[in-house]
Coordinates of C-alpha atoms and ligand atoms in Angstrom, one line a residue:
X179 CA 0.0 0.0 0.0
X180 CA 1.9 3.1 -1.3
X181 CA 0.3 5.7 0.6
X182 CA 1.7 9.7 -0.9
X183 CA 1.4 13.4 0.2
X184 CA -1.9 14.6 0.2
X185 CA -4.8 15.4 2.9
X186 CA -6.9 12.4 1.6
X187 CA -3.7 10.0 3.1
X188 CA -6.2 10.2 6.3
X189 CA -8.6 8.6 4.8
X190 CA -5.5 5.3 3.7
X191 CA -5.7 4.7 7.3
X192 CA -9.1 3.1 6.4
X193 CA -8.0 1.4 3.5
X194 CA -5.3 -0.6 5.3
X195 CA -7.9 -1.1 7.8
X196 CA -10.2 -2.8 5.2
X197 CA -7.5 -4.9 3.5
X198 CA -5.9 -6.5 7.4
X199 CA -9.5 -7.1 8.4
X200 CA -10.5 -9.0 5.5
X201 CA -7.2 -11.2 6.6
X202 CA -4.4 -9.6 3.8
X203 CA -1.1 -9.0 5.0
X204 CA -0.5 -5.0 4.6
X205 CA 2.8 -3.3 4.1
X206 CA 3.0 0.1 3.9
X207 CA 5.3 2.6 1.9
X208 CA 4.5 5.7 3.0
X209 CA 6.2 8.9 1.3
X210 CA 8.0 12.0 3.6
X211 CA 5.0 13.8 2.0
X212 CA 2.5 11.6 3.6
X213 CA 4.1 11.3 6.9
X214 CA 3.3 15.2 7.2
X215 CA -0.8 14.1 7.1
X216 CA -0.5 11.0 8.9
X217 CA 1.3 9.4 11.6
X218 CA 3.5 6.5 11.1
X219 CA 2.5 5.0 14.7
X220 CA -1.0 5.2 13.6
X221 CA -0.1 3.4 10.0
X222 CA 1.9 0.8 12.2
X223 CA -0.9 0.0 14.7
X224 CA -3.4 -0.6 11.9
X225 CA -1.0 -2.5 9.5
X226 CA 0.5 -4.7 11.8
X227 CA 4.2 -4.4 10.3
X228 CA 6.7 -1.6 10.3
X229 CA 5.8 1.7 7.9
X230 CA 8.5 1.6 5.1
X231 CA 9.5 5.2 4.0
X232 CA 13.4 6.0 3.6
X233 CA 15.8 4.2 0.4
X234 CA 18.5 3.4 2.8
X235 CA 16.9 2.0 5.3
X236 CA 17.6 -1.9 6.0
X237 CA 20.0 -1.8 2.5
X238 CA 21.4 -4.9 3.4
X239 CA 17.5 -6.3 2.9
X240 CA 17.3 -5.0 -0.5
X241 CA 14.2 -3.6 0.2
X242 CA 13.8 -1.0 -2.1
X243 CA 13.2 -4.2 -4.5
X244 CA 11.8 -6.6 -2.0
X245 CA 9.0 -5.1 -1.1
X246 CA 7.9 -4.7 -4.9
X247 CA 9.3 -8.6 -5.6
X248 CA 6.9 -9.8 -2.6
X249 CA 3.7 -7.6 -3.4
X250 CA 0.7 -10.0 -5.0
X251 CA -0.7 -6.5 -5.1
X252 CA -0.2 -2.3 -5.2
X253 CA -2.6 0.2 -4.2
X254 CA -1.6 3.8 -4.1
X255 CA -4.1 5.7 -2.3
X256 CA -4.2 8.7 -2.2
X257 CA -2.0 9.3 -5.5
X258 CA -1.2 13.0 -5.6
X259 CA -0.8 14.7 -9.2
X260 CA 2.7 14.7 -7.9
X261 CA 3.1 11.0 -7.4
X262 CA 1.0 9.9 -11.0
X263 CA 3.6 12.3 -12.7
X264 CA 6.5 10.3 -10.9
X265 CA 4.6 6.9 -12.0
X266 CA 4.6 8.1 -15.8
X267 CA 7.6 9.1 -15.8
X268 CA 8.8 5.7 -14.0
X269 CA 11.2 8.0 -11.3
X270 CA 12.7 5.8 -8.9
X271 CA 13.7 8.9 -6.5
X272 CA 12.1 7.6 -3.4
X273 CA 11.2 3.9 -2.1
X274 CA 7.7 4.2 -3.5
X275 CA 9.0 4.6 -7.0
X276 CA 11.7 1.9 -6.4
X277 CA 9.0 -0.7 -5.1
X278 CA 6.4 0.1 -8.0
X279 CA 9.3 -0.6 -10.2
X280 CA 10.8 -3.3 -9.0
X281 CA 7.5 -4.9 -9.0
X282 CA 5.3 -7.4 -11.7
X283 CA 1.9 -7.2 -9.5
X284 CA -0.8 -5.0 -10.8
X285 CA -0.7 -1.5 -10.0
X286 CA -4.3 0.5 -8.4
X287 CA -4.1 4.3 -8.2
X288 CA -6.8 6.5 -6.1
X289 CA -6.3 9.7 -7.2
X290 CA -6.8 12.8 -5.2
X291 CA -6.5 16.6 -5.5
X292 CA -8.3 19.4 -6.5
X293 CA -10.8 19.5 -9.9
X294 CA -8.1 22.0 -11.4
X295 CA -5.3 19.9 -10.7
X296 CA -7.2 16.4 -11.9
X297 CA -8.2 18.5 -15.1
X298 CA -4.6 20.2 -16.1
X299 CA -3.4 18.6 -19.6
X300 CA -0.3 17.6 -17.8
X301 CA -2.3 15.3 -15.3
X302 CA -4.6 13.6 -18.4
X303 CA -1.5 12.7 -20.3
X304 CA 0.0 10.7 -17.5
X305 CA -3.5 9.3 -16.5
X306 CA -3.5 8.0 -20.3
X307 CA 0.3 6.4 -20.0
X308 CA 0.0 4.9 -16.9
X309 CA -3.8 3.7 -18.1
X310 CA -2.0 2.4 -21.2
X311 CA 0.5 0.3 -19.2
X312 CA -2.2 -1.7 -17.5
X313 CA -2.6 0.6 -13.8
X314 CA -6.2 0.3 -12.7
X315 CA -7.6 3.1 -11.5
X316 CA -10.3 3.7 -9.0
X317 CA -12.3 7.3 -8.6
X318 CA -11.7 10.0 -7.9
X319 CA -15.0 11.0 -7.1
X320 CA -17.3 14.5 -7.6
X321 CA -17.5 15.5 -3.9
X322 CA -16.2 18.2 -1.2
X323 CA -12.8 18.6 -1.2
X324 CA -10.2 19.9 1.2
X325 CA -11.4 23.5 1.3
X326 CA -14.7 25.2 0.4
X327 CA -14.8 24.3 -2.8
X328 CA -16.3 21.0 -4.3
X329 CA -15.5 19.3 -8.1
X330 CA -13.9 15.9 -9.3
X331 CA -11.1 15.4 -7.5
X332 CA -12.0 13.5 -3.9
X333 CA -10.5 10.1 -3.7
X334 CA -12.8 7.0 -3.7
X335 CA -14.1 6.1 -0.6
X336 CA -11.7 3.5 1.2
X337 CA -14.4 0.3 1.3
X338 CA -14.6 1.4 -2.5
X339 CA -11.0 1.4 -2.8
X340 CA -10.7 -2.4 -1.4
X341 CA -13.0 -3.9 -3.2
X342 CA -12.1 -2.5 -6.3
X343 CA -8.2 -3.4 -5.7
X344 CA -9.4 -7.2 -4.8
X345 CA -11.5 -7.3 -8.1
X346 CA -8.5 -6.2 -9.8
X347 CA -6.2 -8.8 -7.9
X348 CA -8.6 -11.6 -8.7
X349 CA -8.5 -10.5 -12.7
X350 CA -5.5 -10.7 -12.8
X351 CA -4.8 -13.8 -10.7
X352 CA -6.8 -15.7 -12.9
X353 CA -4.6 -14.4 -15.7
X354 CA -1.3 -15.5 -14.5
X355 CA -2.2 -19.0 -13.8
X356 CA -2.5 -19.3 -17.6
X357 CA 0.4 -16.2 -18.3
X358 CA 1.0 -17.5 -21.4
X359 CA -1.9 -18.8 -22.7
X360 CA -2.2 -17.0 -25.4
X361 CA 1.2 -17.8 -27.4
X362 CA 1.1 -18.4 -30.8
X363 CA -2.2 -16.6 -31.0
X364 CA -2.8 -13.8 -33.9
X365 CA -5.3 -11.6 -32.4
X366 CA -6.7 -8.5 -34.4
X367 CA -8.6 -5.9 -32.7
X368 CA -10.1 -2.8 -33.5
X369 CA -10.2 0.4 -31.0
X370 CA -11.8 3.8 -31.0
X371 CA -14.6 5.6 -32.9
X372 CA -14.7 6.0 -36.7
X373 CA -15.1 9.6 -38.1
X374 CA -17.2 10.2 -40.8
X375 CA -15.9 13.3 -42.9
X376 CA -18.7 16.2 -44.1
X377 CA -16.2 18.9 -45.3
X378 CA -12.4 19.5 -44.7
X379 CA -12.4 20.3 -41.3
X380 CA -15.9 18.4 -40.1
X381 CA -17.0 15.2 -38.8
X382 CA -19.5 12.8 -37.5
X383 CA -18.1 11.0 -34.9
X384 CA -18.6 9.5 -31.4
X385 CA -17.3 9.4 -27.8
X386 CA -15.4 6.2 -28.0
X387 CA -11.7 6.8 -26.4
X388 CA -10.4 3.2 -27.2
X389 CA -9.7 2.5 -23.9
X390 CA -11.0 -0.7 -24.0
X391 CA -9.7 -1.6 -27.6
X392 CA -6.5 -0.7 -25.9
X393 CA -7.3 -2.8 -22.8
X394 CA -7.2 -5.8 -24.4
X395 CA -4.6 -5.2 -26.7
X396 CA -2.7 -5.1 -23.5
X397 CA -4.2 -7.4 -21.9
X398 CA -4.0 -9.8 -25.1
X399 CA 0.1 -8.6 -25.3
X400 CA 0.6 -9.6 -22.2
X401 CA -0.9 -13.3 -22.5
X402 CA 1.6 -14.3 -25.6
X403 CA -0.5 -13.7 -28.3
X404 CA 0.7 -11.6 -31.3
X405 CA -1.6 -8.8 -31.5
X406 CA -2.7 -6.3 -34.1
X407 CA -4.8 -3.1 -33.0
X408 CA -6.7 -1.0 -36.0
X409 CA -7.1 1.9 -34.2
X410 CA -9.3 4.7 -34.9
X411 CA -8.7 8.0 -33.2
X412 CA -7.1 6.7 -30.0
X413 CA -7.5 9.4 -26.5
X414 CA -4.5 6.9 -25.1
X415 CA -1.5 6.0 -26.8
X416 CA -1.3 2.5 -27.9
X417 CA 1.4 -0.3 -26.4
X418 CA 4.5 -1.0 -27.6
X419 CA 5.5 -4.4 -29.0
X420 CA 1.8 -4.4 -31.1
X421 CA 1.7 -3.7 -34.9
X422 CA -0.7 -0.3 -35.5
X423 CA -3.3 0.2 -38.1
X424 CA -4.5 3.3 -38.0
X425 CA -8.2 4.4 -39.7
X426 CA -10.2 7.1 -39.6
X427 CA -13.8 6.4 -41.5
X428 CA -15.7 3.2 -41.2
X429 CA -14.9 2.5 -44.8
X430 CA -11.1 2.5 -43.5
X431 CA -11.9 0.0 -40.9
X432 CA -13.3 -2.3 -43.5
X433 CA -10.8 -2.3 -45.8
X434 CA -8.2 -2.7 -42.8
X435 CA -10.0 -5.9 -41.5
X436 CA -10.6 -7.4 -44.9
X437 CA -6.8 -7.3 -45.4
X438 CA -5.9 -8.1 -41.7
X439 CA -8.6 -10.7 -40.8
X440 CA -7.2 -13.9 -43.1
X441 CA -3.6 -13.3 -41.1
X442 CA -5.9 -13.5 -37.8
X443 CA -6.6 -16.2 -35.4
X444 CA -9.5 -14.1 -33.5
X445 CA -10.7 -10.9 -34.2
X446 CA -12.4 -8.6 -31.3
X447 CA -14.6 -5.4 -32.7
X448 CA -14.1 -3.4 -29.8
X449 CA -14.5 0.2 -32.1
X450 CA -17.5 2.2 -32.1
X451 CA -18.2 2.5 -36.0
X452 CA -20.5 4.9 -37.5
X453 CA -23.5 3.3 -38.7
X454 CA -24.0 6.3 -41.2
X455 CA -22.0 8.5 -42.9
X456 CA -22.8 11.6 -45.5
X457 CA -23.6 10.9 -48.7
X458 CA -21.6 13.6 -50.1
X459 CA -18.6 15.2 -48.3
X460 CA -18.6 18.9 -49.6
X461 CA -14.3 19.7 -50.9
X462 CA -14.9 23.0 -49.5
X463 CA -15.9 23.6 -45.9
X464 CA -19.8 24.3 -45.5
X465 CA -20.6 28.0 -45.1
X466 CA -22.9 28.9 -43.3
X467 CA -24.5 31.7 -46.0
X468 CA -25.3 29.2 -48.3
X469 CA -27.3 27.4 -46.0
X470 CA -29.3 29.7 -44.7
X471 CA -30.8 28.9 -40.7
X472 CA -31.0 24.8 -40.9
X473 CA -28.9 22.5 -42.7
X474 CA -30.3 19.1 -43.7
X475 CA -27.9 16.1 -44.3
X476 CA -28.5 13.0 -45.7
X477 CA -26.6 10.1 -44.7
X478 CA -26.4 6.7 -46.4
X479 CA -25.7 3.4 -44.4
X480 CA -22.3 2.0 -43.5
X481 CA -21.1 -1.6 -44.9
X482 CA -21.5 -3.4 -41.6
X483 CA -17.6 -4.4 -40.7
X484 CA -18.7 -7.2 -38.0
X485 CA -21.3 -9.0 -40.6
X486 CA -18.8 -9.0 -42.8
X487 CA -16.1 -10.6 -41.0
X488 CA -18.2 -13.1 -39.5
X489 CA -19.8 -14.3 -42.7
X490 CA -16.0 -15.0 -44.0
X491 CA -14.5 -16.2 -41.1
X492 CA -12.7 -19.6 -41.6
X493 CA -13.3 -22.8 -39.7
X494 CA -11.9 -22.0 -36.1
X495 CA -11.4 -18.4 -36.2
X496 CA -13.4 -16.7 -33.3
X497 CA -14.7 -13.1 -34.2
X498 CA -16.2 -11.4 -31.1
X499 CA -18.4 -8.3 -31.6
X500 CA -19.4 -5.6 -28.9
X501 CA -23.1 -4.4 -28.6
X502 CA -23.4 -0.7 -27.0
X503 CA -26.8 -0.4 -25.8
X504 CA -28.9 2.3 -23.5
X505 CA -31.1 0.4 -21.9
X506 CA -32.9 0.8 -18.6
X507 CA -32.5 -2.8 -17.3
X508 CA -30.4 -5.6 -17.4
X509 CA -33.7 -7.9 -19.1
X510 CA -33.6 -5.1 -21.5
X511 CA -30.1 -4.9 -22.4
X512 CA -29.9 -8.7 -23.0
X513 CA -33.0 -8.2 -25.2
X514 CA -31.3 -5.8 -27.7
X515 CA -28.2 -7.9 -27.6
X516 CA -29.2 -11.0 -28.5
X517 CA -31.4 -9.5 -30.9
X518 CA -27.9 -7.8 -32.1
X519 CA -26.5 -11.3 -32.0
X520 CA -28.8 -12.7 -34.1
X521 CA -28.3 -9.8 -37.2
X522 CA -24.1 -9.8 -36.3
X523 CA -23.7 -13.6 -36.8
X524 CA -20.4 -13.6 -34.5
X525 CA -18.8 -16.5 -31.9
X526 CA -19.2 -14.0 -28.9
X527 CA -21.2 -10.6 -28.4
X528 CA -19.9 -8.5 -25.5
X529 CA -23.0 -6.3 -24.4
X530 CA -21.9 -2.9 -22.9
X531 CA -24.5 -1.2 -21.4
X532 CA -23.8 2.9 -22.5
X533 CA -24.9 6.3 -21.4
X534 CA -23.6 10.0 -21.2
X535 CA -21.4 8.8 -18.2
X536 CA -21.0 4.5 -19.0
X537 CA -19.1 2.9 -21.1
X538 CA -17.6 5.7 -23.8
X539 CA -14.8 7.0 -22.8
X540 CA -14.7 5.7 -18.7
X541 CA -11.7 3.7 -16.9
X542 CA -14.0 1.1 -15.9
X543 CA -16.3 -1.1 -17.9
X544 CA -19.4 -3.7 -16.9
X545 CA -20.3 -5.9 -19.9
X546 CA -22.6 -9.4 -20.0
X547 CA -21.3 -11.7 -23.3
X548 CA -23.8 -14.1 -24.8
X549 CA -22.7 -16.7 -26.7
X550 CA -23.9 -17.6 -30.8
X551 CA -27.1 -19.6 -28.8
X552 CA -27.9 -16.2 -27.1
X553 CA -26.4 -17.5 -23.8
X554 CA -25.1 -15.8 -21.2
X555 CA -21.7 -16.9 -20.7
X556 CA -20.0 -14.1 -18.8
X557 CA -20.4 -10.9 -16.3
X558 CA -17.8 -9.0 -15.3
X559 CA -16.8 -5.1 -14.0
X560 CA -14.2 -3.8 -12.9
X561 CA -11.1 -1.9 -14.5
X562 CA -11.1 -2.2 -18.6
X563 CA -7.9 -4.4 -18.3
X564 CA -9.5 -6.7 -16.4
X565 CA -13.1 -6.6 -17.8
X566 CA -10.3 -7.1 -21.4
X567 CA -8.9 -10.2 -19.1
X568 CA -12.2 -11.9 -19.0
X569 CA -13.3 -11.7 -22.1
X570 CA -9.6 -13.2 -23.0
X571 CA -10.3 -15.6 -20.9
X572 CA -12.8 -17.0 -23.6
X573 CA -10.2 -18.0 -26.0
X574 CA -8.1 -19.4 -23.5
Ligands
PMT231 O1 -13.4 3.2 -26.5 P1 -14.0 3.4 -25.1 O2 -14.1 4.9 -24.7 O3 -13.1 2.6 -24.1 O4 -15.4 2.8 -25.0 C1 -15.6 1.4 -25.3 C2 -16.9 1.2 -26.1 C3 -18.1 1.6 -25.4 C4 -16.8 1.9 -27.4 C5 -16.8 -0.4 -26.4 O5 -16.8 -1.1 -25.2 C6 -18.0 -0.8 -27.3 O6 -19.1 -1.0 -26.8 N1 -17.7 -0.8 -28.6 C7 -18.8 -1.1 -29.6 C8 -19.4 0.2 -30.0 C9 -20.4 0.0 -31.1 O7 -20.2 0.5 -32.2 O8 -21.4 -0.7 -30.8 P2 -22.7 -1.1 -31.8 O9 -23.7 -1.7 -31.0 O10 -23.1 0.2 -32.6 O11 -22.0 -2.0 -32.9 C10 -22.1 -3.4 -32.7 C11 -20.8 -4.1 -33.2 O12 -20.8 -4.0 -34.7 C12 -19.5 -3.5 -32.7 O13 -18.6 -4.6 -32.6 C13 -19.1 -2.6 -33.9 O14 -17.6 -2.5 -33.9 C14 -19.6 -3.3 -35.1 N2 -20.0 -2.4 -36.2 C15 -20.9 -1.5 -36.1 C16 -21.3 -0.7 -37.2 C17 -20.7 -0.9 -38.4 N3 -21.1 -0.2 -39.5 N4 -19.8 -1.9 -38.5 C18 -19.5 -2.7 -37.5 O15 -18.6 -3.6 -37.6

């Protein structure tokens, strides 16, 4: 439990609290930082263990790799804008950096800080890298913070913070009993939201980030399997070691998958592709004098990417679709999938239930597959790496 230098590390107390009671062993690394909110004798008495803060203490233990070595699991809670810069970065100035890097267990981060701090560019670009490198992240919340003003910013509360972290843990636990399970796999996917063009400098597009294409291109990496991502407009950067497509309309996707998919083993639509686009796209930008108050466009139908690669999938390749819905219940959201599993014709549907705050563009995902039968073969939330684990764990 990497605990750094803000007024939410009060609230960590309560978060090692959670973890010892439910029986884990906690040790904490506490930064100089967080020793200034919260007391080490108080860390000590509700961890059980010695509080772990200076680089050259105990040398002759090695512990500034140890302690990362040992760790089935790391939660950093609170993580200041300070310390997700240092985790971007991959800075090894202190024993929290050391330990994080010294370590293969799965990373969770609780952010904390102020709206202005959580929104500054700086801060989104390392949320996307660290993101992109497989850290879960958990909140932060919409809430009071330290002073009188109130925003995005407050860390998740501390019985959130556990069970996320143990949701995470168990992902990825199941994962590394079968690491390499994946070897010798070609898996294609496809990331991000399609833009349509209407003139040189507009589009029709949607809110798709490619987070979760991205997820379980990682996730996929990580497993053995040789991956290929066809991205489209990507909000986070892409992993290393994968071979990039990248597309901007739908008609781009298609041509991408029709060349890539014969090369594939399994091929996951995780994009969000424009089901229309314009039927003409003006070469000069649309003025608004020669349209007067209103402007009417007409938009012809998309060729339909998943049909498509289902209908020519060879014997034994798996092509798994996603279905974004927004519907009111679960009964209802299973309706429109399987009815969307029926038309799409693939091995696997993963249903995503979407909204103006779910699914689009979020860290963490909750998706139901069904199966070619309509069956519901899976549930799982959590993180988009290991909601991407699950639905791996399909081929596996
Ligand atoms: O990228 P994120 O911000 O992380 O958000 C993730 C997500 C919500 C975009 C993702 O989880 C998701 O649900 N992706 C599918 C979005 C979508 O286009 O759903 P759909 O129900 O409209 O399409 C169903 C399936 O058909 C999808 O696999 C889609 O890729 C495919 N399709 C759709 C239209 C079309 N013309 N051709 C297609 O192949």
């Amino acid at each position: 439990m990497g605990i750094t230098g803000g007024i939410a590390a009060y609230k960590a107390v309560a978060v090692v609290r959670g973890f010892v009671l439910l029986g884990h062993e906690v040790q904490v690394v506490a930064t100089e930082h967080a020793l200034r909110f919260v007391g080490k004798p108080t860390l000590e008495a509700i961890s059980r263990n010695i509080v772990h803060t200076d680089l050259y203490e105990s040398v002759a233990e090695v512990r500034h790799v140890a302690l990362g070595q040992n760790a089935d699991l790391i939660v950093i809670a609170p993580a200041t804008a300070n310390s997700l810069a240092k985790l971007a970065a991959g800075l090894a100035d202190d024993l929290l950096g050391n330990t994080v890097l010294a370590s293969r267990a799965p990373v969770v981060v609780a952010p904390a800080m102020h709206t202005e701090m959580w929104d500054n560019p700086a801060t989104v670009a390392n949320m996307a890298t660290i993101s992109s490198r497989g850290v879960s992240v958990v909140g932060p919340a919409s809430g009071q913070l330290t002073g009188s003003d109130s925003g995005l910013g407050r860390m998740a509360e501390p019985e959130d913070i556990v069970a996320f972290a143990l949701r995470v843990h168990a992902a990825s636990s199941a994962v590394s009993a079968s690491s390499a399970d994946l070897a010798g796999r070609k898996i294609l996917i496809t990331a991000g939201g399609t833009r349509e063009p209407l003139d040189p400098v507009r589009f029709l597009g949607n809110r798709s980030s490619g987070k979760q294409g991205v997820a379980l291109a990682v996730a996929a990496k990580s497993r053995g399997a040789t991956v290929t991502l066809i991205a489209a407009h990507l909000e986070v950067p892409a992993p290393d070691g994968i071979a990039v497509i990248n597309v901007g309309s739908a008609a781009e996707m298609l041509a991408a998958v029709e060349s890539a998919q014969p090369h594939s083993d399994v091929l996951i639509m995780a994009a969000a592709v424009a089901d229309f686009r314009p039927a003409s796209v003006s070469e000069s930008k649309i003025k608004k004098d020669s349209t007067g108050p209103s402007l009417t466009l007409e938009l012809v139908a998309n060729p339909d990417i998943l049909v498509a690669a289902a209908q020519s999938a060879r014997p034994g390749q798996v092509v798994i679709g996603f279905a974004a819905e927004t519907a009111d219940t679960e009964e209802a959201l299973l309706t429109l999938g399987r009815a969307k599993m029926m038309r799409k014709g693939c091995d696997y549907l993963v249903l995503n239930r979407v909204g103006w705050s779910e699914g689009f563009a979020t860290d963490g995902n909750t998706i139901s597959v069904l199966d070619r039968a309509g069956h519901r073969v899976l549930d799982a939330e959590g993180s988009k790496l290991s909601v991407a684990h699950e639905i791996l764990n399909l081929l596996s």
